[in-house]
Amino acid sequence: MTLLVLSALVVAFCLGIAGVEAGRLISYPPHIRTKRGSYIVEFESHIPKTHVSRFHAMSDVSVDRHFTKVLNGISVSVSKRDFDPSHFAQMDGVKRVWPVRYYYPASTPSAASNSSSLYLHHATGVEKALKELGVDGKGIKIGIVDSGVDYNHPELGGCWKTEGCPWQYGEDFIGDKYNEADAIPIIEPNPTPMDCAGHGTHVSGILAGRGPQVRGVAPGATFGMYRVFSCPINGEGGSSDDILLQGIEAAFEDGHDIINLSLGGGAWSEEPVAVACAQIVQQGVVVVAALGNDGAGGLQTGSAPAIARGVISVGSVDNWNVTSKPGIITSAQGTQKIALSMPGDSKYPFDFDSDTPLEIPAGGEDSIVGCANYTENMSGKIVVVKRGGCTFNEKALYAYTAGAIGVICYNNVAGDMSPAVSNSVPIPFVGISDDDGKHVTDTLAAGKATVKAPKGAREISPSKTGGQISLFSSIGPSAELDMVPLISAPGGNIWSTYPQKLGSYASLSGTSMATPYISGTVALLKQARPDLDVRAITRLLVSNGKPITDPATGLKTTPFMSGAGLVNIYDAIKSRVQFDPPVLSLNDSKISHIQGYSKLESLGSVRWAARTISIHNTDCKKSLHLSLSNAAANSLSMILANGSFSYTPRTWPADTSSVSEDTLPQVYSPNAEKTIGPGKTCSVTVFIVAPKGLKDLESWYYGGFINFTLQWDGEKTTSTQVVSYGGYNGDSTIQDVLSPPSDGLPALVDTVTGEPVNDLSTLVIDNNATKAILFGLSIPSRLVEIMLVDAATDKSAGYMVQGYNEYLARTCPECSVPYVGVPLTKTVFTDSKLTN
């Protein structure tokens, strides 16, 4: 038998979701790190709590946790190595059985620090709400599920559960010794959730900072910290979804009004943590979650639980002012100052008080980007490399192995950058802009150069990308084509509190930082308007967002990147109208003549969707007069004009000097002007037509904003609120699922050397897993099957080991998941449970 082809069978959205069976044993792909012998068993909603007794009675099975509030299910561990978890799935009342997977915080060490929180708060309406309305979150309870908090930090209260202390709730669920690389990770919770990683303390400062350096969004709120991430060990600081569920359930049971989740993993709403969050929202608690930091992978890179229904998913915009570390470049041409980023981990600061030699690795492109073994000794030098090609951690490791004492990485696109490096490599790693990178490389091309970066030096300067969507911010839609994110907030280059043992303050970037900002604004809204339920809060928050203009095109940034735009909490609090829904997820639609609006018959056959928006005038004394208009946003595609695939989305229009109207989405309404009486509600029907001038085969995602201009009786001023919309301009069931051949995938590789196997005539297949099939996914996939096919008969011999995979996320070279790998052995299975 010879290997003929890697075949991938994809069950598309409508079939894959509907086909989830009761009693399904979920099989994650092998690149998803799971906890050995641990499972989450989800019961059907009607199953009583007593059902768990059947699992207690099973030998070799330990029920670790019984979830009753946020998920109808249990987490279990088995001691028998060859235990077949399909036994769980076959039991009555079991809906799904999930392997316990690992999760990670959603942040990266940042390019710069911010010490001007007042400007942040000015741009988002927070400062105005604090000063004019007197709201600071008082009386609102916020539960933070994270890595803990340094509650002794003077700007975070310096206390724990004492009278008048902001920290009145929380506990530790993981301890300091947890290492996901261990066969059985050690879980030894501490008496309090003290932070040793930094992430949770940074998140806490954005919410609770009392000044003078960090002023939080809702410093008057009451907080709880539920520690689910441990200390970083070998650069890792992860957790698992069974531990996350414990923290989330505890936060819910403690009665918090808002639960903040600056974390993520997976891409599907059916995953356990996403299911739990959706359930919490249904029970009246606001859940705010980070969409993720895989923007480099393009569209559909959002993560769970942000993509869960009802959860407020958050994107990131860059800070307006940054405080960088000055670096002095000296050469024969003279001296010049560049702006260096500051490592988020102060354990390895980029401090060089004397001139230190700079060097660019010699060789080809892999060497220039620092993604290969160096041919020269870099002892005592700081290497300069270009972004791209491999992860920042890998760049740091290659440099460290060559003897380098530091790394400067310059951006490969316009603007500053936020390099993410763990503390597993003991040298400082900083980033610089593309402009500074050109200066440094041009200087080194002309001769020798050095850099000096004095300890403690900082400089404040405006950011070139302030107020724009952060490059790292994940992009929607969800795997099921729902609109994500819903809203955006400052998350790029944020200065906040950090554990005192790690330096007291740090700059981090990520949707992790934007998420507590939104949680804080929700607290202000709930304080000002305590009568609002979860849905009303979401409606007001989203419809009062401020769409972001793309400076390159002059159009609005697509809501698949920004949601409704930058949050403005003052306008949300003062709003006297509610739009339901505040977001229109159009999915894809078939080509046909428009029905229900005779004036549009002349458009012919187009892709279109009709939606009804309910509008409630909450002013009980004045009538509301409104009119609507359309603000088309950029369309995005990962297919370039020449037909090739690109992880950096292509934007339409690229040139706004001559744009045909039919290449932009259009919005029509038979009742575009309305008057709504005091306290009354009316409905508006809108017909949204996809850009028929764009090719279906290029897989465009289009969107925009319906602008509602509002004026109340007797008032001269008008205001504007928005309903964002977005859809897919094509048939989503016929998209290419496997990543493009330009990625070099699928590929057969030697797992020992990492090199591709090109000569199949000498291929030897054994059971030692020395060979593997690697493949990538250009869109999330509900199901991927990998089978061996007999070349002589063209018939399948069966599933490969780990050849049946469900609920897969996008992959890309710079994403958290670059590819999927499946071992090639002599073993094949005839059934999807991989047992026969």
CSV table of N, CA and C in Angstrom, one decimal, residues 52 84 139 185 219 320 376 459 462 467 662 665 677 725 767 779:
chain,number,residue,atom,x,y,z
A,52,VAL,N,-25.1,12.1,37.7
A,52,VAL,CA,-23.7,12.0,37.9
A,52,VAL,C,-23.3,10.8,38.8
A,84,ASP,N,-11.4,3.5,27.1
A,84,ASP,CA,-12.0,4.0,25.9
A,84,ASP,C,-13.1,5.0,26.3
A,139,GLY,N,-20.9,50.0,43.3
A,139,GLY,CA,-22.0,49.1,43.4
A,139,GLY,C,-22.1,48.0,42.4
A,185,PRO,N,-0.5,17.2,35.5
A,185,PRO,CA,-0.1,18.5,36.1
A,185,PRO,C,-0.5,18.6,37.5
A,219,PRO,N,-12.8,52.2,38.7
A,219,PRO,CA,-12.1,52.0,39.9
A,219,PRO,C,-13.0,51.9,41.2
A,320,TRP,N,-3.1,55.9,21.4
A,320,TRP,CA,-2.7,57.1,20.7
A,320,TRP,C,-1.4,57.6,21.1
A,376,GLU,N,27.5,32.5,11.9
A,376,GLU,CA,28.6,33.2,12.6
A,376,GLU,C,28.3,33.3,14.1
A,459,GLU,N,10.6,57.8,26.6
A,459,GLU,CA,10.2,59.0,25.9
A,459,GLU,C,8.7,58.8,25.4
A,462,PRO,N,3.6,60.5,20.0
A,462,PRO,CA,2.3,60.0,19.4
A,462,PRO,C,2.5,58.7,18.6
A,467,GLY,N,-5.7,54.8,17.5
A,467,GLY,CA,-7.1,54.8,17.1
A,467,GLY,C,-7.4,53.8,16.0
A,662,ASP,N,-21.6,49.3,-7.7
A,662,ASP,CA,-22.0,47.9,-7.5
A,662,ASP,C,-20.9,47.1,-6.9
A,665,PRO,N,-21.4,47.4,-0.9
A,665,PRO,CA,-22.7,46.9,-0.4
A,665,PRO,C,-23.7,48.1,-0.4
A,677,GLY,N,-43.2,57.9,18.5
A,677,GLY,CA,-43.8,58.6,19.7
A,677,GLY,C,-43.1,58.4,21.0
A,725,TYR,N,-23.5,45.7,9.9
A,725,TYR,CA,-23.9,44.5,9.1
A,725,TYR,C,-22.7,43.9,8.4
A,767,ASN,N,5.4,1.8,12.9
A,767,ASN,CA,4.5,2.3,14.0
A,767,ASN,C,5.3,3.2,15.0
A,779,ILE,N,-10.0,28.0,6.3
A,779,ILE,CA,-11.2,28.3,7.0
A,779,ILE,C,-11.4,27.3,8.2
